[in-house]
CSV table of C-alpha atoms in Angstrom, one decimal:
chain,number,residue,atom,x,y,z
A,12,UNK,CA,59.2,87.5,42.1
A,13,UNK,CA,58.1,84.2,43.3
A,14,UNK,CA,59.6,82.3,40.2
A,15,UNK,CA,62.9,84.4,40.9
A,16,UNK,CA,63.7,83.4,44.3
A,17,UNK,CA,62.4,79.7,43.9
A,18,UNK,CA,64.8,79.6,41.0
A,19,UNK,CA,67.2,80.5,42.8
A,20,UNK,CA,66.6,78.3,45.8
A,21,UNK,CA,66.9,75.1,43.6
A,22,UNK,CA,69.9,76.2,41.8
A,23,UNK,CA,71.8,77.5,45.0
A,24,UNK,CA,70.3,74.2,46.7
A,25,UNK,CA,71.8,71.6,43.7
A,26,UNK,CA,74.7,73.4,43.2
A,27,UNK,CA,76.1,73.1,46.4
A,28,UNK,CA,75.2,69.4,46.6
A,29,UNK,CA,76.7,68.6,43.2
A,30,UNK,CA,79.9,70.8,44.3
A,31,UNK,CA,79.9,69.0,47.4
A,32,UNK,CA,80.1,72.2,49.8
A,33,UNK,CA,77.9,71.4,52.4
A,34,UNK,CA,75.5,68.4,53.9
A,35,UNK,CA,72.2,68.2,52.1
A,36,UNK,CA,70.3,69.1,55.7
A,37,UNK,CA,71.9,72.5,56.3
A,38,UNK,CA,71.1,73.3,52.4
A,39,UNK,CA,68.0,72.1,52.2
A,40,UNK,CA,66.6,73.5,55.8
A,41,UNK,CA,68.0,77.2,55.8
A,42,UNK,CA,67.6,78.5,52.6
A,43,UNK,CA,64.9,77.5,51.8
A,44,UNK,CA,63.9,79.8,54.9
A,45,UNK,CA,65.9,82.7,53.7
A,46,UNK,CA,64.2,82.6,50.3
A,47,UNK,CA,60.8,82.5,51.9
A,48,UNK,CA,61.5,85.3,53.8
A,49,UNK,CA,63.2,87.5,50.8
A,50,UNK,CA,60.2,86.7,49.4
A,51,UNK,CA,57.7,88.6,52.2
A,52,UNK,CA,56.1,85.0,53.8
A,53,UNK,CA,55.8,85.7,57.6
A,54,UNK,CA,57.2,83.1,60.3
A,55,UNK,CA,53.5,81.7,60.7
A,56,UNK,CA,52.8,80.7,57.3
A,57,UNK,CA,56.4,79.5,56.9
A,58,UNK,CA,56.0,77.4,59.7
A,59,UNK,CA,52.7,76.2,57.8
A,60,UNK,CA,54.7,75.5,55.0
A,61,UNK,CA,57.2,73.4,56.6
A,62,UNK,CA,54.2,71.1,58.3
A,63,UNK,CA,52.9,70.6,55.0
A,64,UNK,CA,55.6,69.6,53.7
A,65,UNK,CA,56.8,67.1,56.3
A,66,UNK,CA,53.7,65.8,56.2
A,67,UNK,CA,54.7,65.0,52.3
A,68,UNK,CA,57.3,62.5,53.6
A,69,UNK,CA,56.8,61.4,56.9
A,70,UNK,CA,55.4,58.1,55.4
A,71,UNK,CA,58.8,57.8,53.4
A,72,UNK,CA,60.5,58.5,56.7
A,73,UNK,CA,59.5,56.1,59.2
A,74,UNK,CA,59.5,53.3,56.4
A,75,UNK,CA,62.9,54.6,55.9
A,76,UNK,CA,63.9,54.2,59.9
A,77,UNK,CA,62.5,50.6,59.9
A,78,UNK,CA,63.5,49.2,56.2
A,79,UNK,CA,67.3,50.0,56.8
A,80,UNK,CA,67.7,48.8,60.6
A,81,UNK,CA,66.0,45.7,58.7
A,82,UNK,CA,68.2,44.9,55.8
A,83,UNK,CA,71.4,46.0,57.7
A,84,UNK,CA,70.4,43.4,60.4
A,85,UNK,CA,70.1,40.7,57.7
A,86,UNK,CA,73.0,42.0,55.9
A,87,UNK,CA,75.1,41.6,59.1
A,88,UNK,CA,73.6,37.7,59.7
A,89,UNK,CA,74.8,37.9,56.7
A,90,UNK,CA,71.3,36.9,55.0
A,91,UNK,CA,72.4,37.7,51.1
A,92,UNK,CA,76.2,35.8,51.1
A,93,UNK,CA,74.3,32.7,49.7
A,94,UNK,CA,72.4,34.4,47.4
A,95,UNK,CA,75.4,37.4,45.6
A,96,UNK,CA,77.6,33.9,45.6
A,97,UNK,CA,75.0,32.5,43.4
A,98,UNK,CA,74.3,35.7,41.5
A,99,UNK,CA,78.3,35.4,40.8
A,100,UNK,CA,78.6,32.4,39.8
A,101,UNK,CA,75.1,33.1,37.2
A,102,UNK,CA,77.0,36.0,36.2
A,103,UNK,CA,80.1,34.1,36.4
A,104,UNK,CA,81.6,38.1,37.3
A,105,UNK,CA,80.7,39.3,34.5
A,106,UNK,CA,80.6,43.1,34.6
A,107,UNK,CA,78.6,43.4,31.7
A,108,UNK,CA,76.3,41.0,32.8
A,109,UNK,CA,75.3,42.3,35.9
A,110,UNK,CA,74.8,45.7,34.4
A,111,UNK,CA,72.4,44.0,31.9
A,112,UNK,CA,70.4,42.1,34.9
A,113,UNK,CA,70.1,45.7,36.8
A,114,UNK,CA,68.4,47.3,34.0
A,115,UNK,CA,65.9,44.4,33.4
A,116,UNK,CA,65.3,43.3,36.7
A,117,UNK,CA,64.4,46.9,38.2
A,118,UNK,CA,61.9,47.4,35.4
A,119,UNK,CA,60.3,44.3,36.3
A,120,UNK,CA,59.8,44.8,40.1
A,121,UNK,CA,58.8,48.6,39.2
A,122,UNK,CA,55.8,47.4,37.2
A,123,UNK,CA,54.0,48.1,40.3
A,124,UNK,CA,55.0,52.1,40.4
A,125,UNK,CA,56.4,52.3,43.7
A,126,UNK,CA,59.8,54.0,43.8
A,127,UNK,CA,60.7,53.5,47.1
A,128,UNK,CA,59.3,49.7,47.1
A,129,UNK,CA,61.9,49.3,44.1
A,130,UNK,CA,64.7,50.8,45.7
A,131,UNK,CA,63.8,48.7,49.1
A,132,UNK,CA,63.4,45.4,47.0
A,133,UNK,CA,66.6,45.8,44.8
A,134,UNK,CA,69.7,47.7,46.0
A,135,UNK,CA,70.0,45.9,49.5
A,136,UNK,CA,70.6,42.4,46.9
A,137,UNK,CA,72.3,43.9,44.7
A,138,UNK,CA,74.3,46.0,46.6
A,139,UNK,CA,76.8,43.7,47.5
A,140,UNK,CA,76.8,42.1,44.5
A,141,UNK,CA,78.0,45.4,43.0
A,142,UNK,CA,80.8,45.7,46.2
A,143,UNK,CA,82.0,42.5,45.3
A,144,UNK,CA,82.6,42.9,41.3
A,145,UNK,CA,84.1,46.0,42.4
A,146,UNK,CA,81.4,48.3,40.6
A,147,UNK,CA,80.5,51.8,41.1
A,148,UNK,CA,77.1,52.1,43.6
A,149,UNK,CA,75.9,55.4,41.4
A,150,UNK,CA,76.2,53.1,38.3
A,151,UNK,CA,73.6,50.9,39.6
A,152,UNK,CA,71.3,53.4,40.4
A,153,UNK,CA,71.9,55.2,37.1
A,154,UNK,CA,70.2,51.7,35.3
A,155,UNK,CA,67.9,51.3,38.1
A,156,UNK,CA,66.3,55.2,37.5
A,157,UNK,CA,66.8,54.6,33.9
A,158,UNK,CA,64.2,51.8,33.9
A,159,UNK,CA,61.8,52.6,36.3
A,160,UNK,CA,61.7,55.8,34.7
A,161,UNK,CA,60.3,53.8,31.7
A,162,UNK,CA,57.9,51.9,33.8
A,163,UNK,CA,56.9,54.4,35.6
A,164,UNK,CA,54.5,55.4,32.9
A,165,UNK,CA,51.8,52.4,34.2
A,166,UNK,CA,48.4,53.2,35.0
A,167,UNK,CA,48.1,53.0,38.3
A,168,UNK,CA,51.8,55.0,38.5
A,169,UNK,CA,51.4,58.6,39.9
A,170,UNK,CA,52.3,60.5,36.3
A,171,UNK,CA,49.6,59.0,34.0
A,172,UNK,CA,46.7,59.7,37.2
A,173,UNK,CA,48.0,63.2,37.1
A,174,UNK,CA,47.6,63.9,33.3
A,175,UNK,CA,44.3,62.2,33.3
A,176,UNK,CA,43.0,63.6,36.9
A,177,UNK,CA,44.2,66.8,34.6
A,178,UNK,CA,42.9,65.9,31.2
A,179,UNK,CA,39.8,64.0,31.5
A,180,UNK,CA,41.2,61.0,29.8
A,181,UNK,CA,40.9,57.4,31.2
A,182,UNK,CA,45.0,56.7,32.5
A,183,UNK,CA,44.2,53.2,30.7
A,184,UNK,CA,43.6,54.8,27.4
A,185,UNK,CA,46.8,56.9,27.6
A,186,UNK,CA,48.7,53.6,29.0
A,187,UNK,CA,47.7,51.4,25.9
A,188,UNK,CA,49.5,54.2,23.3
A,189,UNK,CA,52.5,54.4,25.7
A,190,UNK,CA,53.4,50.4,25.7
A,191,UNK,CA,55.3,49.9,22.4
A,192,UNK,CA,57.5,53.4,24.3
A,193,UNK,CA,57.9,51.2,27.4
A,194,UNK,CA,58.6,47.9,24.5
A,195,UNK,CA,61.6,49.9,23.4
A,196,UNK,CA,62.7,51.6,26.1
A,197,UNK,CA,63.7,48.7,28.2
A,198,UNK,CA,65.3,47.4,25.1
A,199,UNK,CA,67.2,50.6,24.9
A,200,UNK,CA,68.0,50.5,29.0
A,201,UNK,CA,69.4,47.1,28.1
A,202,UNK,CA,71.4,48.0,25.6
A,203,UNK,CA,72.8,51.0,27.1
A,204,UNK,CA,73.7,48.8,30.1
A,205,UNK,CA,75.8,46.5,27.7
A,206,UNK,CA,77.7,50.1,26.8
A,207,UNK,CA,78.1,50.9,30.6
A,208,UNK,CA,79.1,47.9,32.1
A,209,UNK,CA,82.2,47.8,28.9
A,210,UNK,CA,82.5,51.2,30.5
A,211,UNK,CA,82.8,50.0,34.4
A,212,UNK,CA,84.8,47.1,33.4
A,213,UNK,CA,87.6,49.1,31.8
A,214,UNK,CA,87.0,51.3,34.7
A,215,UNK,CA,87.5,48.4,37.2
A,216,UNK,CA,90.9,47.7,35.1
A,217,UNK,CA,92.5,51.0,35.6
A,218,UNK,CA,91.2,50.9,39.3
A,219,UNK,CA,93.2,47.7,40.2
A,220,UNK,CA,96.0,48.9,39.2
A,221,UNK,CA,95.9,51.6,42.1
A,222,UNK,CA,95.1,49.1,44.0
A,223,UNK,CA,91.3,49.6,44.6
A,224,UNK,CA,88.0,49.3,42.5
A,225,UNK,CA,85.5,51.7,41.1
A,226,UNK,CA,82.9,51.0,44.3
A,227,UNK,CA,85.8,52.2,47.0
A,228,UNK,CA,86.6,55.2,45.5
A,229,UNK,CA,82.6,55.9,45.2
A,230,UNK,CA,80.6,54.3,48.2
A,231,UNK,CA,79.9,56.7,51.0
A,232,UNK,CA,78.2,54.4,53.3
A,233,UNK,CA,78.6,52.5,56.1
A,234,UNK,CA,81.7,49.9,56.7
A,235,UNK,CA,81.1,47.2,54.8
A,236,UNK,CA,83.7,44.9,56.3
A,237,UNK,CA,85.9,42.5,55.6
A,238,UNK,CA,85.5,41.4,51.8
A,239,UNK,CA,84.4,37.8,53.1
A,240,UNK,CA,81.0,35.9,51.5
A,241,UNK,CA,79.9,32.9,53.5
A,242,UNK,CA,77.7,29.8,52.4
A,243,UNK,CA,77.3,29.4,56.5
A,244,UNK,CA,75.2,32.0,57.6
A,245,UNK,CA,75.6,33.2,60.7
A,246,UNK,CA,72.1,32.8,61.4
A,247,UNK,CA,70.5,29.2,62.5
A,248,UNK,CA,66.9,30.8,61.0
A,249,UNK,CA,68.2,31.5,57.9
A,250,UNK,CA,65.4,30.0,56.5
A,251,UNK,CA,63.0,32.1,58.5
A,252,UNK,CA,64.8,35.3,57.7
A,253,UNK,CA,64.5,34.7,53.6
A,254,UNK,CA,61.0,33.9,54.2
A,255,UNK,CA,60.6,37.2,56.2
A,256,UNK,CA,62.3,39.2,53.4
A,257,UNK,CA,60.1,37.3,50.3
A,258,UNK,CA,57.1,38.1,52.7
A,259,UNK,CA,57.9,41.7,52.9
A,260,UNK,CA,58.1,41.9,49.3
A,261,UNK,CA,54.6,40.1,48.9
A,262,UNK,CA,53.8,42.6,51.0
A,263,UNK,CA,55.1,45.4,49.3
A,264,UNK,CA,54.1,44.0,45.6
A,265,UNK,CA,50.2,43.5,47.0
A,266,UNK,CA,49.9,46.2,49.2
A,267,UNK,CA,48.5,44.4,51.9
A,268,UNK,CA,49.7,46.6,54.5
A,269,UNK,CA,51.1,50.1,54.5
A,270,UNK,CA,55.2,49.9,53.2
A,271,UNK,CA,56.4,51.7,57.6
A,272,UNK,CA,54.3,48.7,58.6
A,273,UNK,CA,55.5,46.3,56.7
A,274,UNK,CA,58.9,47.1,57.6
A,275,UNK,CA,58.3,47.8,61.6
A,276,UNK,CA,56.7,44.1,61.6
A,277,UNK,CA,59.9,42.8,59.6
A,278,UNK,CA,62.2,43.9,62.2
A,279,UNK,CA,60.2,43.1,64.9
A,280,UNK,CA,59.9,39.2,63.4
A,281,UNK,CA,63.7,39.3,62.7
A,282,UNK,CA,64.8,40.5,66.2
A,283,UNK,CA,62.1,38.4,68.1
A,284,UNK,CA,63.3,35.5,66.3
A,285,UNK,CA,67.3,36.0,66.3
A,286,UNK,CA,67.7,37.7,69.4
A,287,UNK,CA,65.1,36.1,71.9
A,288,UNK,CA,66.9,38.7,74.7
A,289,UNK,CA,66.0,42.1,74.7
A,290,UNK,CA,69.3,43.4,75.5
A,291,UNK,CA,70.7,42.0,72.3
A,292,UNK,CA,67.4,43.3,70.5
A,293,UNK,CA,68.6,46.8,71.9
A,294,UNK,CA,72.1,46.5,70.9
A,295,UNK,CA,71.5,45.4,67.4
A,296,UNK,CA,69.3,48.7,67.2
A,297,UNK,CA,71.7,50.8,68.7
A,298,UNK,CA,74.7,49.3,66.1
A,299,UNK,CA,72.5,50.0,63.0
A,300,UNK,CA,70.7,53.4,64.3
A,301,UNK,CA,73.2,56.2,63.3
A,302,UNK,CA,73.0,55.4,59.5
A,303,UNK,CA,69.1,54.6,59.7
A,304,UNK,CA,68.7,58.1,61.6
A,305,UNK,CA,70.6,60.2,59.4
A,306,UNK,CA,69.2,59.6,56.6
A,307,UNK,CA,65.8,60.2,58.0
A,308,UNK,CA,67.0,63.5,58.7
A,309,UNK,CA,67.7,64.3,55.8
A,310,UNK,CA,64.7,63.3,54.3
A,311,UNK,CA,62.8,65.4,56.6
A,312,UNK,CA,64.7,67.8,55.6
A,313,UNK,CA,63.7,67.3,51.9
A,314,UNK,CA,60.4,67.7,53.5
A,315,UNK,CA,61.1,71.1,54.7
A,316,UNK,CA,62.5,72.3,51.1
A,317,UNK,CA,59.5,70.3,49.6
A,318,UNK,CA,57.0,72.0,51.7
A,319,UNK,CA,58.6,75.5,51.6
A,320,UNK,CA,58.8,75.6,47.6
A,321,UNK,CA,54.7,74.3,46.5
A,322,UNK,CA,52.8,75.5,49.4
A,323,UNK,CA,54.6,78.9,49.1
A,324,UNK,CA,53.3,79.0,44.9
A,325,UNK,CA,56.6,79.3,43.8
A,326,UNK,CA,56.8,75.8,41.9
A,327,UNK,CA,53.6,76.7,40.5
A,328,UNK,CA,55.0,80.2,39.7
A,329,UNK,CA,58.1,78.6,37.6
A,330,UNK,CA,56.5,76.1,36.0
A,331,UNK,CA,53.8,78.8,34.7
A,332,UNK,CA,56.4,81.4,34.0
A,333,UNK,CA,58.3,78.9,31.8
A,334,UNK,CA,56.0,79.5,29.6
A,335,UNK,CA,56.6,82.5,29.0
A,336,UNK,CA,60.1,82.4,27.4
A,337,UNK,CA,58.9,80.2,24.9
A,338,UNK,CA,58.6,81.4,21.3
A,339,UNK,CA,54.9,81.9,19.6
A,340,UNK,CA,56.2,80.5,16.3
A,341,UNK,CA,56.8,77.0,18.7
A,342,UNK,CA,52.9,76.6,19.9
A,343,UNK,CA,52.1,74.1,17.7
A,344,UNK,CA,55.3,72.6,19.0
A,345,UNK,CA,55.2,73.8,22.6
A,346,UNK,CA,54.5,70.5,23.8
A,347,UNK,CA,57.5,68.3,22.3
A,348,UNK,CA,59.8,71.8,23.5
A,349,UNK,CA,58.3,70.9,27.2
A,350,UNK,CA,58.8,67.4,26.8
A,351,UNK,CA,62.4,67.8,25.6
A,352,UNK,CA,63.0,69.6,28.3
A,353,UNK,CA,60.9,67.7,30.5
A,354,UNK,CA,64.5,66.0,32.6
A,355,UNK,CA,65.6,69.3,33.9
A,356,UNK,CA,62.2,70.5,34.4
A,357,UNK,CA,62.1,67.8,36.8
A,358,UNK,CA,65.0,69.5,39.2
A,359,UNK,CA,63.2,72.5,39.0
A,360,UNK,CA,59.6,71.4,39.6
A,361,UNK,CA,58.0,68.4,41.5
A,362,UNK,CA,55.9,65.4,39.7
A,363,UNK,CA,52.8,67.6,41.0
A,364,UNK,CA,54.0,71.3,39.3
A,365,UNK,CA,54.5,69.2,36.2
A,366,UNK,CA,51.5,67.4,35.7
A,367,UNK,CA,48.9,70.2,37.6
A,368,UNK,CA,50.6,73.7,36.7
A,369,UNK,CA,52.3,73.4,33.6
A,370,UNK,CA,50.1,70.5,32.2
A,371,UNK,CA,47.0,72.4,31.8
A,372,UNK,CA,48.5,75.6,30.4
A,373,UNK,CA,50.5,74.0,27.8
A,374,UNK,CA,47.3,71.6,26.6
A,375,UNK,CA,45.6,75.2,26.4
A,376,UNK,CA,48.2,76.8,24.3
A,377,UNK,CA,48.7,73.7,21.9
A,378,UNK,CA,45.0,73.1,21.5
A,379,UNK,CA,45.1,77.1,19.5
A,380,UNK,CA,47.3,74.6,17.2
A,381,UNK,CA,44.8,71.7,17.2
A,382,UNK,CA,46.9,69.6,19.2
A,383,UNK,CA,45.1,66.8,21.1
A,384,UNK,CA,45.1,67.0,24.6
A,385,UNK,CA,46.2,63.0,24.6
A,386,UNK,CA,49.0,64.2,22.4
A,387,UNK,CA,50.2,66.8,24.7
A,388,UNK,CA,50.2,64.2,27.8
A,389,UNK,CA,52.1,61.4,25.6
A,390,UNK,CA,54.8,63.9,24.8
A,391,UNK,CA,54.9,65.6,28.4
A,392,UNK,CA,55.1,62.3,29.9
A,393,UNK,CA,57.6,60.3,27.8
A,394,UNK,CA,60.3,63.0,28.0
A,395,UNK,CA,59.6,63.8,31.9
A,396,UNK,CA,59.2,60.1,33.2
A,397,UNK,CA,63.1,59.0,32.5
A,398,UNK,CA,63.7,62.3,34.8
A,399,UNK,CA,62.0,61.3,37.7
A,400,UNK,CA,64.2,59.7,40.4
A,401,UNK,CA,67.4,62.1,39.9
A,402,UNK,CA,65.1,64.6,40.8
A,403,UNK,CA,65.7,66.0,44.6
A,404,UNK,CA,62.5,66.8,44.6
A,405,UNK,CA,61.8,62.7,44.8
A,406,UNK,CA,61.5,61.6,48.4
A,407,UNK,CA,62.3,57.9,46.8
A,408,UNK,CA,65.3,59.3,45.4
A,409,UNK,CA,66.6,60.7,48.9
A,410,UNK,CA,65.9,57.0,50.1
A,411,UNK,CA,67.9,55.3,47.6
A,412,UNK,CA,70.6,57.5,48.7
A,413,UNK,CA,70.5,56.3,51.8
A,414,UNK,CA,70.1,52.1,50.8
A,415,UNK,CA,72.7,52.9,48.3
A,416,UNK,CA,75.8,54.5,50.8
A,417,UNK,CA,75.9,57.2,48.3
A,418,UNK,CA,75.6,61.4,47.8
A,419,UNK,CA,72.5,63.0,46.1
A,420,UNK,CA,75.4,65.6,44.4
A,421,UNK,CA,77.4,62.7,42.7
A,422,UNK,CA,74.4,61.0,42.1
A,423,UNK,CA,73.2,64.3,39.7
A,424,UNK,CA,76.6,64.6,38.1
A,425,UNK,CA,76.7,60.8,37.8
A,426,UNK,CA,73.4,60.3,36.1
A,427,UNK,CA,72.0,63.7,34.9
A,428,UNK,CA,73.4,63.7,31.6
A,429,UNK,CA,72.9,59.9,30.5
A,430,UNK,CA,69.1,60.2,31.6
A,431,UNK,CA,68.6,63.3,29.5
A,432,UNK,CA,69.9,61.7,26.7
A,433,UNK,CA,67.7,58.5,27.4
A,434,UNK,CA,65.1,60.7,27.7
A,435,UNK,CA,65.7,61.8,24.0
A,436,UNK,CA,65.7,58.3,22.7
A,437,UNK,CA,62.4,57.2,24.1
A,438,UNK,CA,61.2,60.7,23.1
A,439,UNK,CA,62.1,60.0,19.5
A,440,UNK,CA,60.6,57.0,20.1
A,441,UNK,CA,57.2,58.0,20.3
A,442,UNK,CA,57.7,60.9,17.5
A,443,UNK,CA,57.9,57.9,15.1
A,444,UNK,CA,55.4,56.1,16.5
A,445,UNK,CA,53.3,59.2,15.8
A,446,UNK,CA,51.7,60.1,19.5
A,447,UNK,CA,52.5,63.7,19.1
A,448,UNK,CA,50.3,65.0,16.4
């Protein structure tokens, strides 16, 4: 009954988001509520629920509330102009180019496994790099999740602790195997960025022609304003304010602070410095608060369907029910079917369902195969990793949302289908590297 009605949660929840028929906090706040009811919880322990699970993201909140008040404040000293003029005239406009740096330079800043931290560092640069070339937002964060899905699989990263809190075996040991995966699956994201960006240029083409470009007809955020980039900021502590941003980052990379602090010490520094009067301090708050707000709404929200779904059992339900459906003659297979799978497993389970409900019961049902548990983890791992930040269950996805201007429903559509297929590659990567059997 459980698996049921938290099946049907998720697909009533994404299909309304993908069809665009209603905002992602009324979906994700009521029924979630209406399922939990169908399914006999009392008020109480759905209020318990709910705690727990804005509990989950409050830390992704307030850094969410502080990081964009702080980049849009920058962005409208207009900080970055130097900087996207240079990256232009690198790129010399090349599409392609760009497309190529976007893959390579997320997997590098995501060697330290922090989604959100990614997403903070890179789309508030690159976003208006992407708005002047005329290139699609969701295209951006289509290489972006590509690659730190591949680098995701560090270490210190949350998937490989799971599988060895889960298995026993050091995350190192699993890591080292898992490299020449990561080797070629950068080299794939760059390649398949080469294929996109011929894609968005042709794209761009058609676009003009119209009269417009790819990134007007898909950004949803805020004004940008007039298409104007100045080597004059409007700033006098321009200097100050790139140091601020490079020392958030060091911040960030290091952790030598929590990432809300970081961020609630950024803005202070920035106003402090650029707006010596506290009136203009509030004004510059109030001019950036409606977009910052919003989308910590939502994410609470997320919190709420988040919360509702794992302390209720149901993700652990579905992800042990799954199971189920699977053939006998596959158990010495079982593994590679999960891990094939292992993208839209991700929109119907969290990172947690994945690695400590379904992990264990299909390392049980292999082993009657004499399948290593280390092969079970490489296979699980590899095909779920690419998955992980078009997931709604992602609180770092729900933030990128909000840096990037765009929807969580195009976003699914957009990217869905190309990270599956990744998915495949770097899975058929590791077959022939032989980590399965």
């Amino acid at each position: 009954m459980l698996t049921i009605i938290g099946i049907l949660i998720i697909v009533t929840i994404v299909t309304l988001l993908m069809m665009g028929k209603t905002s992602p906090i009324l979906a994700m706040s009521c029924i979630p509520l209406m399922g939990a009811l169908i399914a006999g919880f009392s008020f109480s322990e759905i209020s318990g629920f709910f705690e727990a699970g804005i509990l989950k993201v409050t830390k992704v909140g307030v850094m969410f509330l502080f990081a964009i008040l702080f980049f849009s404040i920058l962005k409208e000293l207009r900080t970055f102009d130097p900087l996207i003029k240079a990256m232009i005239s690198v790129t010399r406009g090349n599409v392609i180019i760009v497309a190529v740096i976007t893959a390579i330079v997320a997997a590098l800043v995501h060697l330290d496994g922090s989604g959100a931290a990614t997403f903070l560092i890179i789309i508030p640069a690159f976003l208006p790099l992407y708005r002047q070339l005329g290139m699609s937002p969701y295209l951006m964060l289509l290489l972006m999740v590509g690659s730190m899905g591949v680098m995701n699989m560090v270490p210190w990263g949350g998937p490989l602790g799971r599988a060895s809190a889960v298995t026993g075996i050091d995350a190192a040991t699993l890591w080292q195997h898992i490299i020449p995966v990561q080797i070629f699956g950068v080299i794939g994201m760059a390649l398949f960025a080469v294929m996109m960006g011929m894609r968005e240029k042709n794209r761009i083409a058609k676009a003009a022609i119209l009269g417009t470009t790819p990134f007007e007809q898909d950004y949803m955020g805020e004004d940008f304003g007039p298409e104007v980039l100045s080597d004059a900021p409007k700033s006098k502590f321009f200097w100050f304010n790139i140091a601020l941003v490079i020392g958030a980052i060091i911040c960030l990379a290091f952790g030598l602070f929590s990432a809300p602090y970081v961020f609630m010490l950024a803005l202070s520094l920035l106003l402090l410095v650029n707006f010596p009067n506290p009136k203009d301090q509030m004004e510059m708050i109030n001019r950036h608060a409606p977009q910052a707000l919003s989308m910590v709404a939502i994410i609470f929200a997320a919190g709420a369907f988040l919360g509702v779904l794992s302390e209720s059992g149901m993700l652990e339900s579905i992800a042990l029910d799954l199971i189920n459906i699977l053939p006998n003659s596959w158990v010495a297979n079982i593994h590679v079917a999960v891990g094939i799978l292992g993208v839209p497993l991700d929109i119907f389970t969290s990172t947690d369902a994945y690695y400590f409900a379904l992990l264990p019961i299909i390392q049980e049902v292999a082993a009657t195969a004499g399948v290593s548990a280390d092969s079970v983890v490489y296979a699980m791992a590899i095909g779920n990793n690419a998955g992980t930040f078009v997931s709604p269950f992602s609180p770092a996805t729900w933030l990128a949302m909000g840096l990037a201007g765009i929807d969580m429903g195009r976003h699914l559509r957009y990217s869905f289908g190309w990270i599956w297929l990744f998915s495949l590659y770097i899975l058929a990567v590791g077959f022939f590297l032989g980590l399965y059997y």
